[in-house]
XYZ file of C-alpha atoms in Angstrom:
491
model
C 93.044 89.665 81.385
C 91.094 86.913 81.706
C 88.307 85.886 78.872
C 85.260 86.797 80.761
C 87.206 89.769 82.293
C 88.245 91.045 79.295
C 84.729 90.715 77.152
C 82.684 91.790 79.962
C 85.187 95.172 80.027
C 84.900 95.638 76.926
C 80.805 95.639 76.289
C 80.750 97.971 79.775
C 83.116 100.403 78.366
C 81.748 100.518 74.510
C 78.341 100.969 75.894
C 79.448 103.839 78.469
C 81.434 105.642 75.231
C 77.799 105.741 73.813
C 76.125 106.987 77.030
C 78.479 109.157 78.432
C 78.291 111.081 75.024
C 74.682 111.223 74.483
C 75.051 113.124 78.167
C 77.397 115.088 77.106
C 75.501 115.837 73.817
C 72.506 116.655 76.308
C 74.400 118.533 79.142
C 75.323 120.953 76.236
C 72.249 121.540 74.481
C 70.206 121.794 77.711
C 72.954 124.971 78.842
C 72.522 126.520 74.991
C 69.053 126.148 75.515
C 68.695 127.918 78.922
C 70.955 130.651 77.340
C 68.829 131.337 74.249
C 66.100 131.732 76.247
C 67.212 134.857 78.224
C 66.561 137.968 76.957
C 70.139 139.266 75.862
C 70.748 142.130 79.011
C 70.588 139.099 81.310
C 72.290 136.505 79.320
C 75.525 138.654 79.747
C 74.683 139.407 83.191
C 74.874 135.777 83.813
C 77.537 135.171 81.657
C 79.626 137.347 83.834
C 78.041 136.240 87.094
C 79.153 132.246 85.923
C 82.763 133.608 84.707
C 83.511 135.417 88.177
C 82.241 132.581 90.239
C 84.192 129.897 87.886
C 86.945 132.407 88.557
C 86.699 132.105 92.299
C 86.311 128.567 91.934
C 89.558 128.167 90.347
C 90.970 130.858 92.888
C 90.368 128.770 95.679
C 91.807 125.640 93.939
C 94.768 127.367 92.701
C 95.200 127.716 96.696
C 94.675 124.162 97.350
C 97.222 123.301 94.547
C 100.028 125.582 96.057
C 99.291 124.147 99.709
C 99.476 120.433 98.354
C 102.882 121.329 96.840
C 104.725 123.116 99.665
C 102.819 120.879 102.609
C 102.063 117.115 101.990
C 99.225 117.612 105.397
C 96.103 116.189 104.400
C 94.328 115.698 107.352
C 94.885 119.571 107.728
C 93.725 120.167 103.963
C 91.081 117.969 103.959
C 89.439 119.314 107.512
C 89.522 123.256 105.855
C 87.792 121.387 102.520
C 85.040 119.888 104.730
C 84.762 122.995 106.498
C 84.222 125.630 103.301
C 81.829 122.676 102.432
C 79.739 122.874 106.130
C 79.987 126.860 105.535
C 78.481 126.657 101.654
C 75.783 124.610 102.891
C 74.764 126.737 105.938
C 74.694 129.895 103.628
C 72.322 128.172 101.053
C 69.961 127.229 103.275
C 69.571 130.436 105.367
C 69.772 132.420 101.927
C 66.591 129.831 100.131
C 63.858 129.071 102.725
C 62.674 125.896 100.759
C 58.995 124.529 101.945
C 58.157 120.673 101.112
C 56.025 121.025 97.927
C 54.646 118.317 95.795
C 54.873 114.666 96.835
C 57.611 115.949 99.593
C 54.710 118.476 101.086
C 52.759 114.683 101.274
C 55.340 113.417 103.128
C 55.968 116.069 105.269
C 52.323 116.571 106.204
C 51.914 112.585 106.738
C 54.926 112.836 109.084
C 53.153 115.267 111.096
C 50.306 112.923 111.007
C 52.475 109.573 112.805
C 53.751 112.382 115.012
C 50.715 112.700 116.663
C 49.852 109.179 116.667
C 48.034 108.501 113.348
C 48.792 105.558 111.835
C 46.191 105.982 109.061
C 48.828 107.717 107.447
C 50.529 104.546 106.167
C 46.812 102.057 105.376
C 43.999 101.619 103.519
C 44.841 103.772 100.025
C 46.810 106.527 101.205
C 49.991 108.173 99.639
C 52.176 105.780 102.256
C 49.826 102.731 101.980
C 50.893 102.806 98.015
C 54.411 103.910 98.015
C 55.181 102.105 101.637
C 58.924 102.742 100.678
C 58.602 106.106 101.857
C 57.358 104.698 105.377
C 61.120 105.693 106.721
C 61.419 108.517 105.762
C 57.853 109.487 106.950
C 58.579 108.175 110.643
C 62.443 110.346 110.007
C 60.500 113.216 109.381
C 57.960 112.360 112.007
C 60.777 112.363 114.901
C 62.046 116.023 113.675
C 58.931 117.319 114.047
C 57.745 115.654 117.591
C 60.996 116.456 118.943
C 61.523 120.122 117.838
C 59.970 123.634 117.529
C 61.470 124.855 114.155
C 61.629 120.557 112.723
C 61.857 121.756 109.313
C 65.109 123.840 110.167
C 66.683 121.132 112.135
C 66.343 118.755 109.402
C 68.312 120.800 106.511
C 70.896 120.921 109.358
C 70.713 117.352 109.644
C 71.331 116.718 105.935
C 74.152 119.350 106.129
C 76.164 117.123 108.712
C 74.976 113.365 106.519
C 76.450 115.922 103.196
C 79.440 116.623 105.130
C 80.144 113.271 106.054
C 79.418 112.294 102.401
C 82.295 114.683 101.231
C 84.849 112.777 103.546
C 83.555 109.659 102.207
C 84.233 110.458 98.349
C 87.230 111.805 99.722
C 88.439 108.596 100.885
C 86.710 106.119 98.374
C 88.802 108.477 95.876
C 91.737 107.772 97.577
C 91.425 104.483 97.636
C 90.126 104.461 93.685
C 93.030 105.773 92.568
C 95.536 105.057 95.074
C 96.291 108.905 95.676
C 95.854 111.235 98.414
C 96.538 114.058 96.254
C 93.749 113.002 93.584
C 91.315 112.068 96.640
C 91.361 115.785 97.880
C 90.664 116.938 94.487
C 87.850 114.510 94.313
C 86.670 116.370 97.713
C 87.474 119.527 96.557
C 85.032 118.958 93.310
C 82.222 117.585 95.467
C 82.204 119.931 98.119
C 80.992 122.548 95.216
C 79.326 120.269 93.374
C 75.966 122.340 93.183
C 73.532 119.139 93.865
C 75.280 118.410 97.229
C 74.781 121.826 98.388
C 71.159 122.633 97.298
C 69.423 119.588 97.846
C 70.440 120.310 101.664
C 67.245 122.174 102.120
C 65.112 119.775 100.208
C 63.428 116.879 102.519
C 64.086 114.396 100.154
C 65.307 110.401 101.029
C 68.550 111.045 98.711
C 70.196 112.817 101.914
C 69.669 109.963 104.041
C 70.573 107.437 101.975
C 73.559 108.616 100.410
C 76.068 108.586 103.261
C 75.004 104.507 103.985
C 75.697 104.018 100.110
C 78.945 105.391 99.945
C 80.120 103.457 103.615
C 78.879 100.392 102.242
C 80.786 101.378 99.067
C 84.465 102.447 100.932
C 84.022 98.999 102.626
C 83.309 96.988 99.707
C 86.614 98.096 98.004
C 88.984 98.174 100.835
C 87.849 93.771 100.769
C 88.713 93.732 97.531
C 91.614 95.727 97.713
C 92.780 93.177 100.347
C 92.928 95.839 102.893
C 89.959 93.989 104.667
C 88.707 90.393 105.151
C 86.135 89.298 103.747
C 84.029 88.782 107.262
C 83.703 93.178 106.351
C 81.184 92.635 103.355
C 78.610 92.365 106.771
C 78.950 95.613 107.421
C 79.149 96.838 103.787
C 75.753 94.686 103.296
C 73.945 96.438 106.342
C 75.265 99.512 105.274
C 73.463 99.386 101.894
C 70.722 97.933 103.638
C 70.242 100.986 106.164
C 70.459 103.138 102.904
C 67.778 101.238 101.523
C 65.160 101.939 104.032
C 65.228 105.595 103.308
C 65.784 105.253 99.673
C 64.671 102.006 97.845
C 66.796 101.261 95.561
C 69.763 99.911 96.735
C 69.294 96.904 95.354
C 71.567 97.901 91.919
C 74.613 98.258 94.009
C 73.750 94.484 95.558
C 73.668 93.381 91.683
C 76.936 95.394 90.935
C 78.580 94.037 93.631
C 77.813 90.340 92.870
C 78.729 91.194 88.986
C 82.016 92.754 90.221
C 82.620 89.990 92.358
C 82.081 87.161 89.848
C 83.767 88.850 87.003
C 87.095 90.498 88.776
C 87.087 88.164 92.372
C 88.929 85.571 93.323
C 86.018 82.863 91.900
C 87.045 80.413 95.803
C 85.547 83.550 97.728
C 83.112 84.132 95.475
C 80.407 82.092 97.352
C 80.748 83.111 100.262
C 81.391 86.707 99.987
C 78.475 87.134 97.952
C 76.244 85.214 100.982
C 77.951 87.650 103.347
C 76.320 90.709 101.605
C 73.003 88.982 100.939
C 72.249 88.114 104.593
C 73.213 91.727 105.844
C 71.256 93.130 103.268
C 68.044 91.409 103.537
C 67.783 90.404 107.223
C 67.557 93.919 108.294
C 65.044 95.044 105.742
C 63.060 92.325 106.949
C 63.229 92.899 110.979
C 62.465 96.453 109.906
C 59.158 95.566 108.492
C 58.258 92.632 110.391
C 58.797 95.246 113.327
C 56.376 97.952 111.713
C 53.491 95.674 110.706
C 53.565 94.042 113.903
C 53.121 97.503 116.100
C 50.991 98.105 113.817
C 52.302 101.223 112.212
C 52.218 99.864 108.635
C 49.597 97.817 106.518
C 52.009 96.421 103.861
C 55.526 95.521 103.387
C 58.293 97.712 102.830
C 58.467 96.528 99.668
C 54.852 96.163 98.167
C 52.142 98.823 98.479
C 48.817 98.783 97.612
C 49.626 99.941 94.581
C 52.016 97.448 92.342
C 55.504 98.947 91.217
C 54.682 97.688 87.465
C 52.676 100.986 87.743
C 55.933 102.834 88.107
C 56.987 100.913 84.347
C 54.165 101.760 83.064
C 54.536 105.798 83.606
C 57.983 104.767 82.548
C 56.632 103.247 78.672
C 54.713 106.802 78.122
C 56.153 108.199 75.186
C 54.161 111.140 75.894
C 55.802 112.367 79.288
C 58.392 110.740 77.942
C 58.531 108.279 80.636
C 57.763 110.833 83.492
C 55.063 110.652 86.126
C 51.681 111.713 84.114
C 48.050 112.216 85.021
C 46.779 109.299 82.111
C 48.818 106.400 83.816
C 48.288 108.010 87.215
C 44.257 107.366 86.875
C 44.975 103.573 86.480
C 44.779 102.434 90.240
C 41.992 104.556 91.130
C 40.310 103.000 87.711
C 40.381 99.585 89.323
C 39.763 101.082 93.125
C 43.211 99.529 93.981
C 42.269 95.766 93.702
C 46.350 95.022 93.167
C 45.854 92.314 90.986
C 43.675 94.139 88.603
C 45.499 96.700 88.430
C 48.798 94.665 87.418
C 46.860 92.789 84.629
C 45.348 96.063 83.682
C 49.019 97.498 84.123
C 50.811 94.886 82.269
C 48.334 95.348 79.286
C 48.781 98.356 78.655
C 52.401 98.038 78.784
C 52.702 94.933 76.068
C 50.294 97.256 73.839
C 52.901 100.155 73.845
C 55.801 98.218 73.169
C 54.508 95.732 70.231
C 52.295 98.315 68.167
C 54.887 101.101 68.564
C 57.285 101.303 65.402
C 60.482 99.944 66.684
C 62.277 103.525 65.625
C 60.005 104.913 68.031
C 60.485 102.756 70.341
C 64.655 103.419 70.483
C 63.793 107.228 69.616
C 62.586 107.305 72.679
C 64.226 105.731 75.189
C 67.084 107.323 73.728
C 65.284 111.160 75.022
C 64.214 109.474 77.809
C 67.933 108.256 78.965
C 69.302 112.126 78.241
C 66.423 113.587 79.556
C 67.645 111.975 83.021
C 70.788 112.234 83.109
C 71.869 115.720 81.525
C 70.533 117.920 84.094
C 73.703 118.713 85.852
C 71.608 120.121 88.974
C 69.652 116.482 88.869
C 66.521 118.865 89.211
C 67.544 119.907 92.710
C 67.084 123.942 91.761
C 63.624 123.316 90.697
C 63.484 121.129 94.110
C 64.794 123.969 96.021
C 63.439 127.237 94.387
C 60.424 125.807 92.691
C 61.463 127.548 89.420
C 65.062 128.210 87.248
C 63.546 131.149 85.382
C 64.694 134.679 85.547
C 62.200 137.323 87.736
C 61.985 140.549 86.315
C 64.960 142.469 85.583
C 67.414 140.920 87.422
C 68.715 137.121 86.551
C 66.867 135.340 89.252
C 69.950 132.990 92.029
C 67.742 129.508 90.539
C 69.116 130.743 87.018
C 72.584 131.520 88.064
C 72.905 128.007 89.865
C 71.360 126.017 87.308
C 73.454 127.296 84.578
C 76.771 127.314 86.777
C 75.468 123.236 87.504
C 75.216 122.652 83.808
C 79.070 124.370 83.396
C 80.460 122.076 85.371
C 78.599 119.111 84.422
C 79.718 119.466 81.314
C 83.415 119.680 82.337
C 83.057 116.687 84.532
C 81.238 114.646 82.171
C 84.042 115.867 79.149
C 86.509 114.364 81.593
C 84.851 111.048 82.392
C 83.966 110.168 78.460
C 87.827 110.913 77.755
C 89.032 108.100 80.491
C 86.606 105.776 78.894
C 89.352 105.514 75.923
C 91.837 105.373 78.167
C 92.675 101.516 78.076
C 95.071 100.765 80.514
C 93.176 102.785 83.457
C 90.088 100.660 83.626
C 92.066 97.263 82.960
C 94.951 98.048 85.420
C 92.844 99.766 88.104
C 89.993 97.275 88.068
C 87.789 98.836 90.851
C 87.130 101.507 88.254
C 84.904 98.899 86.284
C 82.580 98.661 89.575
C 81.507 102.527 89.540
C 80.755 101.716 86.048
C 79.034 98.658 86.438
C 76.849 100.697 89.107
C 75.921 103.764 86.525
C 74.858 101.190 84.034
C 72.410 99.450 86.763
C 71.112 102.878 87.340
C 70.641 103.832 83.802
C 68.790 100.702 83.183
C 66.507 101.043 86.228
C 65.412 104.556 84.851
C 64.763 103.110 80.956
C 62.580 100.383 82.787
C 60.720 102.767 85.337
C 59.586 106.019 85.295
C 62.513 108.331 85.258
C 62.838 112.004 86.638
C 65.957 113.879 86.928
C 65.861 114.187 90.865
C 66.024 110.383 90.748
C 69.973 110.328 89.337
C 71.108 112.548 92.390
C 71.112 109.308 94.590
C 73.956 107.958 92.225
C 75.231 111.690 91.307
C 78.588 111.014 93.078
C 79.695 108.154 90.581
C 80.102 111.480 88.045
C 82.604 113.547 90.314
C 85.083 110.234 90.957
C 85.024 109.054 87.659
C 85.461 112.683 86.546
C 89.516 112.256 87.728
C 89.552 108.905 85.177
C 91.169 110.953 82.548
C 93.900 112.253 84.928
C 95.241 109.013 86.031
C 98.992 109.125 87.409
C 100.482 105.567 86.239
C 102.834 105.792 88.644
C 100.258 106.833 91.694
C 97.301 105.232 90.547
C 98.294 101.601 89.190
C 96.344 99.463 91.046
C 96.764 95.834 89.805
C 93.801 94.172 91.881
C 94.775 90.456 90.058
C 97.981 90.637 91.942
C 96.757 91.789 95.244
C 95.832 88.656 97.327
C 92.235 88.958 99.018
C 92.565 88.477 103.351
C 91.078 85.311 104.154
């Protein structure tokens, strides 16, 4: 490996050995501490309930396994994968009838709004006019509803088919990861039960939207680098990510990753211009988008800045308190200073430099050490308490929130086990280089979250980085050796 290759590898991977077990540290003591709190009749009923349906689980890949050895057809296997997938979705959302609550209810009800020709919706101080990154997913919403009797039901279908398509995505970016079929229908198998891809299919939330553009823009980004595509294809990766990015906002770690990727593991001649390539497809479309809604006048502000600052979102974020969740104290701020932006940044920015110089410095790294697990151990990524409003247990019966949220946290933990034990495995990450990019990704996601205000909901955008590096452990030398130094990039 090259110098900067190999140092660079190495600080990723030692940093992701820490992470990945803190998670796995957290996964575990969030599932013992949902079992202790159940009274003991219904902590063996849901003992049992999680055994059968881990036993079914393993049923149906048991079946899988035996077809894969006796027919080598995976168009055939994948299409009956993506199928029980379309099936488990439609049964979840006819069996929870979830309602937009919370800031989604705001949403919702503001898409009514625009569908009925109120622009108000997204000026002045409103919800929109401050977070104007929801604007897309507003109008989205907006459509649904102007268009249809039953919108709300028609949009869970929607995200069914975008989930669906997401499965055959993985599916082939895990093919193409680790240069196995076999291992890529495994990786399809996993996330077609994955329980946050299944119950966040009736929840109205950007993530469903913006997932399927991420993972396109992410297939296309490694078949260039795997030489399978010229270089002329990181347009469309670029304007994938950037479609993405309209719904959900934060797209703009995968543009970092890919530069990092690109300047650390690329051939350093296309360097230049692949990297221009992605920046022009990104940005040019985010622009026309908003040029286009401030000048029908649908919008007040930019895409990108409300009438409230984002350093409001780091300051919620530095609350040792909430432990860097949304809060009521740091929510008062803009409405302190009536909105005037810039007062509220210096105001903002104030407060922020106060926490983090008179805090004791092993308070400061005690906390954004709970902070960091308290994001990413939830194996559901909050999408139970999305769905059902609640993951208690109702009466004498274990409540279906319960079940799922401890069955998420069972398999979390396996799939997390796995990924920590490929992150000692040497030769997989320094052989099979695209490997380093899903990492490089994670860590611009973790870091976001430390910076900003961080809520458990917010990992499920980058949720399916955990199922494909999940298979890191099982790596097949002879399958999987991808030696990206000695494949030869298409002009």
């Amino acid at each position: 490996m090259k110098y900067l290759e190999q140092r660079f590898t190495v600080f990723v991977i030692t940093s992701l050995k820490i992470l990945f077990f803190l998670i796995l540290i957290g996964s575990i003591g969030v599932s013992i501490g949902v079992f202790l709190k159940l009274p003991k009749s219904e902590f063996i009923k849901l003992l049992l309930i999680n055994l059968l349906f881990m036993i079914v689980s393993l049923g149906i890949a048991y079946l899988v396994y035996k077809y894969l050895r006796r027919n080598k057809n995976y168009s055939k296997i994948i299409v009956i994968i993506l199928s029980i997938s379309f099936i488990l979705r439609i049964i979840w959302i006819l069996a929870v009838d979830t309602k937009p609550v919370s800031d989604f209810g705001l949403i919702y009800d503001s898409a009514k709004q625009f569908a009925n020709g109120e622009y108000w919706v997204f000026k002045g101080t409103s919800y929109m006019a401050r977070f104007p990154h929801l604007t897309m997913l507003t109008i989205y919403l907006g459509l649904f509803q102007k268009i249809f009797i039953n919108p709300l039901l028609i949009i869970k279908l929607a995200n069914i088919v975008l989930s669906t398509i997401s499965i055959y995505l993985i599916y082939l970016i895990g093919t193409e990861l680790y240069n196995d079929r076999v291992k890529g229908v495994w990786i399809a198998l996993l996330a077609s039960f994955f329980p946050a891809f299944i119950i966040y299919n009736s929840v109205v939330c950007s993530e469903n939207l913006a997932i399927p553009f991420f993972l396109g823009s992410t297939y296309i980004f490694i078949l260039i680098i795997k030489g399978k595509k010229n270089i002329a294809w990181f347009l469309y990766s670029g304007l994938l990510l950037s479609i993405g990015n309209l719904f959900r906002m934060v797209a703009f770690v995968f543009v970092i990753a890919y530069i990092i990727y690109l300047v650390v593991y690329w051939d350093k001649k296309k360097f230049a211009k692949s990297c221009s390539l992605i920046l022009l497809s990104f940005f040019i479309p985010l622009y026309i988008a908003n040029t286009v809604l401030l000048g029908f006048g649908i919008t007040e502000y930019s895409l990108w800045k409300g009438r409230e600052p984002f350093i409001t979102s780091v300051l919620k974020g530095t609350n040792i308190n909430a432990i860097g969740m949304w809060n009521e104290e740091d929510s008062k701020i803009p409405a302190m200073y009536n909105y005037d932006y810039g007062a509220v940044e210096t105001a903002t920015k104030g407060i922020i430099k106060d926490r983090l110089t008179t805090t004791p410095l092993y308070k400061l790294i005690a906390f954004y050490i709970v902070k960091f697990i308290a994001q990413w151990s939830f194996g559901d990524f909050s999408a139970v308490n999305w769905a059902t409003g609640e993951t208690g247990v109702l009466g004498t019966v274990a409540a279906l929130s319960t079940f799922v949220f401890l069955f998420s946290q069972l398999l979390f933990v396996m799939v997390v086990l796995c990924t920590y034990k490929g992150l000692f495995i040497y030769k997989k990450y320094t052989e099979n280089k695209i490997i380093n990019l899903f990492y490089i990704i994670f860590c611009g996601y973790v870091l976001l979250y430390l910076i900003t205000e961080q809520q458990q909901r917010y990992g499920y955008i980058i949720s399916w980085v955990f199922v494909l590096l999940g298979f890191t452990n099982t790596v097949n030398r002879n399958q999987a050796r991808v030696i990206i130094s000695e494949v030869k990039p298409v002009p």
